[in-house]
Amino acid sequence: MLTNIKTPKVYDQVIEEIKNKIKNGEIKKGDKLPSEREMAESLGVSRTSVREALRALEVIGLVESRQGAGNYIRTNFNNSLFEPLSIMFMLQESSPKEMYDLRETLELQCAKLSAKNIEDNELELLTAILDRMYVAESEEESLELDIKFHYLLAKTSRNVLLINVVEVISQLMDEFIKKSRMQILHEGNTRENLLDIHENLVRALKCRDELKVSSAMKEHFDLIRKAYGY
Amino acid sequence: MLTNIKTPKVYDQVIEEIKNKIKNGEIKKGDKLPSEREMAESLGVSRTSVREALRALEVIGLVESRQGAGNYIRTNFNNSLFEPLSIMFMLQESSPKEMYDLRETLELQCAKLSAKNIEDNELELLTAILDRMYVAESEEESLELDIKFHYLLAKTSRNVLLINVVEVISQLMDEFIKKSRMQILHEGNTRENLLDIHENLVRALKCRDELKVSSAMKEHFDLIRKAYGY
């Protein structure tokens, strides 16, 4: 092995230290971290190694370094934090079936929660996306709107964990939506079938009826499932 | 703002560059990345910034730097990649209900897939964990076995994406299992009720019957749901 395994270990220790302090309630979002010197002493490692680990956490967007004031846990995490992971998900060489199973379960749960939690202005936004789907002039435009539709729907679940998970797999999700649209159209379905499915979802959401929304979402995934022959 | 926003931007560009190459099929796991000089030129930034971004990706475990040979996408991702994200999930101040909804949907899907995909030796391992649950002498020991049980079950789904998502939220998941056990026991249930639930799951899995497994898993989550009063 040519890899240097010393540094990742210090990084893991620093991460572990931060995690424990969060668990114990010592650190919250926006709070200051112990100084590099303190961390180095408590972990029994060099300050350089601690600094390097903190620098990596800063680059990926978990930690914010304020000049002369020390290191802080960011208040707002940016997308950078998700990116390395979304790359890892892309590289997993997962099958479309695996993505189907993950997406189905996440979106069905989102839809159920959305039935309860969606707000009027979000219903209007979804309707506006649907209206634009009807007049879209290319598959590229339809795809873009389809993707927007599903992220907005996830957001209206109001479950921050579900939303974040969908965000983490967004890279794969976009690809999957693209490919399943192609597969659905290839299997003899029309653009109208795809529009109906989304129309039904919006109608069910307008009733704020969990069962109707679930069944509309199941219909959506049945269309994908059949197109792939699962 | 005292934060330096220059560096995260280069990091984002480097990430974007890597992502595009993966999408186009130019890069796979284990492949060599373009040289720091090439990346710096194509992005129009300094080599120092590129090196810093790559160093961060190395520290979190996505990239491997081989002395004198350049940078490579790792073949096996280590857990470090999940850790910053699991911290972010911990800091989200999500409610137990949000975690309940996420965990329910993920575990129900895992269980359905496990019914089809579980192997004999995994059934034996699950049975062994269950046997140890019966003779556990403390709640601490029972909790540890309960957690092991659920991760093993997730693994037997054979869906690498689902397994990874469960891994990403593991920090919250461990806490949630701990708290829901406490809540279940506090609400007048006995240790036997908890043992029964897990026993039923193993029995259903042994039949490799998706419906039985689903219904056993639903029973499991009903117990949690009722204990929390959802």
JSON list of N, CA and C in Angstrom, two decimals, chain B residues 173-206:
[
{"chain": "B", "resi": 173, "resn": "MET", "atom": "N", "xyz": [-29.56, 6.91, 13.83]},
{"chain": "B", "resi": 173, "resn": "MET", "atom": "CA", "xyz": [-30.26, 5.63, 13.96]},
{"chain": "B", "resi": 173, "resn": "MET", "atom": "C", "xyz": [-29.93, 4.99, 15.32]},
{"chain": "B", "resi": 174, "resn": "ASP", "atom": "N", "xyz": [-28.63, 4.97, 15.69]},
{"chain": "B", "resi": 174, "resn": "ASP", "atom": "CA", "xyz": [-28.24, 4.38, 16.97]},
{"chain": "B", "resi": 174, "resn": "ASP", "atom": "C", "xyz": [-28.95, 5.09, 18.13]},
{"chain": "B", "resi": 175, "resn": "GLU", "atom": "N", "xyz": [-28.94, 6.42, 18.07]},
{"chain": "B", "resi": 175, "resn": "GLU", "atom": "CA", "xyz": [-29.59, 7.20, 19.12]},
{"chain": "B", "resi": 175, "resn": "GLU", "atom": "C", "xyz": [-31.08, 6.91, 19.17]},
{"chain": "B", "resi": 176, "resn": "PHE", "atom": "N", "xyz": [-31.68, 6.79, 17.96]},
{"chain": "B", "resi": 176, "resn": "PHE", "atom": "CA", "xyz": [-33.12, 6.57, 17.89]},
{"chain": "B", "resi": 176, "resn": "PHE", "atom": "C", "xyz": [-33.50, 5.20, 18.45]},
{"chain": "B", "resi": 177, "resn": "ILE", "atom": "N", "xyz": [-32.69, 4.19, 18.11]},
{"chain": "B", "resi": 177, "resn": "ILE", "atom": "CA", "xyz": [-32.97, 2.84, 18.64]},
{"chain": "B", "resi": 177, "resn": "ILE", "atom": "C", "xyz": [-32.89, 2.86, 20.17]},
{"chain": "B", "resi": 178, "resn": "LYS", "atom": "N", "xyz": [-31.88, 3.54, 20.67]},
{"chain": "B", "resi": 178, "resn": "LYS", "atom": "CA", "xyz": [-31.70, 3.64, 22.13]},
{"chain": "B", "resi": 178, "resn": "LYS", "atom": "C", "xyz": [-32.92, 4.29, 22.78]},
{"chain": "B", "resi": 179, "resn": "LYS", "atom": "N", "xyz": [-33.31, 5.45, 22.22]},
{"chain": "B", "resi": 179, "resn": "LYS", "atom": "CA", "xyz": [-34.42, 6.19, 22.82]},
{"chain": "B", "resi": 179, "resn": "LYS", "atom": "C", "xyz": [-35.75, 5.46, 22.65]},
{"chain": "B", "resi": 180, "resn": "SER", "atom": "N", "xyz": [-35.95, 4.82, 21.50]},
{"chain": "B", "resi": 180, "resn": "SER", "atom": "CA", "xyz": [-37.27, 4.18, 21.33]},
{"chain": "B", "resi": 180, "resn": "SER", "atom": "C", "xyz": [-37.38, 2.95, 22.21]},
{"chain": "B", "resi": 181, "resn": "ARG", "atom": "N", "xyz": [-36.28, 2.25, 22.44]},
{"chain": "B", "resi": 181, "resn": "ARG", "atom": "CA", "xyz": [-36.33, 1.14, 23.40]},
{"chain": "B", "resi": 181, "resn": "ARG", "atom": "C", "xyz": [-36.74, 1.64, 24.78]},
{"chain": "B", "resi": 182, "resn": "MET", "atom": "N", "xyz": [-36.11, 2.75, 25.19]},
{"chain": "B", "resi": 182, "resn": "MET", "atom": "CA", "xyz": [-36.44, 3.34, 26.50]},
{"chain": "B", "resi": 182, "resn": "MET", "atom": "C", "xyz": [-37.91, 3.72, 26.57]},
{"chain": "B", "resi": 183, "resn": "GLN", "atom": "N", "xyz": [-38.38, 4.33, 25.46]},
{"chain": "B", "resi": 183, "resn": "GLN", "atom": "CA", "xyz": [-39.77, 4.79, 25.40]},
{"chain": "B", "resi": 183, "resn": "GLN", "atom": "C", "xyz": [-40.75, 3.62, 25.44]},
{"chain": "B", "resi": 184, "resn": "ILE", "atom": "N", "xyz": [-40.40, 2.56, 24.69]},
{"chain": "B", "resi": 184, "resn": "ILE", "atom": "CA", "xyz": [-41.26, 1.36, 24.65]},
{"chain": "B", "resi": 184, "resn": "ILE", "atom": "C", "xyz": [-41.36, 0.73, 26.03]},
{"chain": "B", "resi": 185, "resn": "LEU", "atom": "N", "xyz": [-40.21, 0.61, 26.70]},
{"chain": "B", "resi": 185, "resn": "LEU", "atom": "CA", "xyz": [-40.20, 0.00, 28.03]},
{"chain": "B", "resi": 185, "resn": "LEU", "atom": "C", "xyz": [-40.90, 0.91, 29.05]},
{"chain": "B", "resi": 186, "resn": "HIS", "atom": "N", "xyz": [-40.74, 2.20, 28.87]},
{"chain": "B", "resi": 186, "resn": "HIS", "atom": "CA", "xyz": [-41.36, 3.17, 29.77]},
{"chain": "B", "resi": 186, "resn": "HIS", "atom": "C", "xyz": [-42.89, 3.12, 29.66]},
{"chain": "B", "resi": 187, "resn": "GLU", "atom": "N", "xyz": [-43.38, 2.80, 28.44]},
{"chain": "B", "resi": 187, "resn": "GLU", "atom": "CA", "xyz": [-44.82, 2.80, 28.19]},
{"chain": "B", "resi": 187, "resn": "GLU", "atom": "C", "xyz": [-45.49, 1.48, 28.59]},
{"chain": "B", "resi": 188, "resn": "GLY", "atom": "N", "xyz": [-44.86, 0.76, 29.49]},
{"chain": "B", "resi": 188, "resn": "GLY", "atom": "CA", "xyz": [-45.51, -0.43, 30.04]},
{"chain": "B", "resi": 188, "resn": "GLY", "atom": "C", "xyz": [-45.25, -1.72, 29.28]},
{"chain": "B", "resi": 189, "resn": "ASN", "atom": "N", "xyz": [-44.49, -1.66, 28.19]},
{"chain": "B", "resi": 189, "resn": "ASN", "atom": "CA", "xyz": [-44.13, -2.90, 27.50]},
{"chain": "B", "resi": 189, "resn": "ASN", "atom": "C", "xyz": [-42.99, -3.58, 28.25]},
{"chain": "B", "resi": 190, "resn": "THR", "atom": "N", "xyz": [-42.88, -4.87, 28.03]},
{"chain": "B", "resi": 190, "resn": "THR", "atom": "CA", "xyz": [-41.82, -5.61, 28.69]},
{"chain": "B", "resi": 190, "resn": "THR", "atom": "C", "xyz": [-40.71, -5.93, 27.70]},
{"chain": "B", "resi": 191, "resn": "ARG", "atom": "N", "xyz": [-39.60, -6.38, 28.26]},
{"chain": "B", "resi": 191, "resn": "ARG", "atom": "CA", "xyz": [-38.49, -6.84, 27.44]},
{"chain": "B", "resi": 191, "resn": "ARG", "atom": "C", "xyz": [-38.95, -7.98, 26.52]},
{"chain": "B", "resi": 192, "resn": "GLU", "atom": "N", "xyz": [-39.91, -8.76, 27.04]},
{"chain": "B", "resi": 192, "resn": "GLU", "atom": "CA", "xyz": [-40.43, -9.89, 26.24]},
{"chain": "B", "resi": 192, "resn": "GLU", "atom": "C", "xyz": [-41.12, -9.38, 24.97]},
{"chain": "B", "resi": 193, "resn": "ASN", "atom": "N", "xyz": [-41.85, -8.26, 25.07]},
{"chain": "B", "resi": 193, "resn": "ASN", "atom": "CA", "xyz": [-42.50, -7.70, 23.88]},
{"chain": "B", "resi": 193, "resn": "ASN", "atom": "C", "xyz": [-41.46, -7.38, 22.80]},
{"chain": "B", "resi": 194, "resn": "LEU", "atom": "N", "xyz": [-40.36, -6.79, 23.24]},
{"chain": "B", "resi": 194, "resn": "LEU", "atom": "CA", "xyz": [-39.29, -6.46, 22.31]},
{"chain": "B", "resi": 194, "resn": "LEU", "atom": "C", "xyz": [-38.66, -7.70, 21.70]},
{"chain": "B", "resi": 195, "resn": "LEU", "atom": "N", "xyz": [-38.50, -8.73, 22.53]},
{"chain": "B", "resi": 195, "resn": "LEU", "atom": "CA", "xyz": [-37.92, -9.98, 22.04]},
{"chain": "B", "resi": 195, "resn": "LEU", "atom": "C", "xyz": [-38.86, -10.64, 21.02]},
{"chain": "B", "resi": 196, "resn": "ASP", "atom": "N", "xyz": [-40.17, -10.62, 21.33]},
{"chain": "B", "resi": 196, "resn": "ASP", "atom": "CA", "xyz": [-41.16, -11.22, 20.42]},
{"chain": "B", "resi": 196, "resn": "ASP", "atom": "C", "xyz": [-41.08, -10.60, 19.03]},
{"chain": "B", "resi": 197, "resn": "ILE", "atom": "N", "xyz": [-41.03, -9.27, 19.02]},
{"chain": "B", "resi": 197, "resn": "ILE", "atom": "CA", "xyz": [-41.00, -8.54, 17.76]},
{"chain": "B", "resi": 197, "resn": "ILE", "atom": "C", "xyz": [-39.83, -9.00, 16.88]},
{"chain": "B", "resi": 198, "resn": "HIS", "atom": "N", "xyz": [-38.67, -9.14, 17.50]},
{"chain": "B", "resi": 198, "resn": "HIS", "atom": "CA", "xyz": [-37.48, -9.55, 16.75]},
{"chain": "B", "resi": 198, "resn": "HIS", "atom": "C", "xyz": [-37.54, -11.03, 16.38]},
{"chain": "B", "resi": 199, "resn": "GLU", "atom": "N", "xyz": [-38.09, -11.80, 17.29]},
{"chain": "B", "resi": 199, "resn": "GLU", "atom": "CA", "xyz": [-38.31, -13.25, 17.02]},
{"chain": "B", "resi": 199, "resn": "GLU", "atom": "C", "xyz": [-39.20, -13.41, 15.79]},
{"chain": "B", "resi": 200, "resn": "ASN", "atom": "N", "xyz": [-40.31, -12.65, 15.75]},
{"chain": "B", "resi": 200, "resn": "ASN", "atom": "CA", "xyz": [-41.24, -12.73, 14.61]},
{"chain": "B", "resi": 200, "resn": "ASN", "atom": "C", "xyz": [-40.55, -12.38, 13.29]},
{"chain": "B", "resi": 201, "resn": "LEU", "atom": "N", "xyz": [-39.70, -11.37, 13.36]},
{"chain": "B", "resi": 201, "resn": "LEU", "atom": "CA", "xyz": [-38.97, -10.97, 12.15]},
{"chain": "B", "resi": 201, "resn": "LEU", "atom": "C", "xyz": [-38.10, -12.11, 11.64]},
{"chain": "B", "resi": 202, "resn": "VAL", "atom": "N", "xyz": [-37.37, -12.73, 12.56]},
{"chain": "B", "resi": 202, "resn": "VAL", "atom": "CA", "xyz": [-36.48, -13.84, 12.15]},
{"chain": "B", "resi": 202, "resn": "VAL", "atom": "C", "xyz": [-37.30, -15.00, 11.59]},
{"chain": "B", "resi": 203, "resn": "ARG", "atom": "N", "xyz": [-38.42, -15.32, 12.28]},
{"chain": "B", "resi": 203, "resn": "ARG", "atom": "CA", "xyz": [-39.28, -16.42, 11.79]},
{"chain": "B", "resi": 203, "resn": "ARG", "atom": "C", "xyz": [-39.79, -16.14, 10.38]},
{"chain": "B", "resi": 204, "resn": "ALA", "atom": "N", "xyz": [-40.25, -14.90, 10.15]},
{"chain": "B", "resi": 204, "resn": "ALA", "atom": "CA", "xyz": [-40.78, -14.53, 8.84]},
{"chain": "B", "resi": 204, "resn": "ALA", "atom": "C", "xyz": [-39.68, -14.60, 7.77]},
{"chain": "B", "resi": 205, "resn": "LEU", "atom": "N", "xyz": [-38.48, -14.16, 8.16]},
{"chain": "B", "resi": 205, "resn": "LEU", "atom": "CA", "xyz": [-37.36, -14.20, 7.21]},
{"chain": "B", "resi": 205, "resn": "LEU", "atom": "C", "xyz": [-37.01, -15.64, 6.85]},
{"chain": "B", "resi": 206, "resn": "LYS", "atom": "N", "xyz": [-37.11, -16.53, 7.85]},
{"chain": "B", "resi": 206, "resn": "LYS", "atom": "CA", "xyz": [-36.80, -17.94, 7.59]},
{"chain": "B", "resi": 206, "resn": "LYS", "atom": "C", "xyz": [-37.75, -18.54, 6.56]}
]
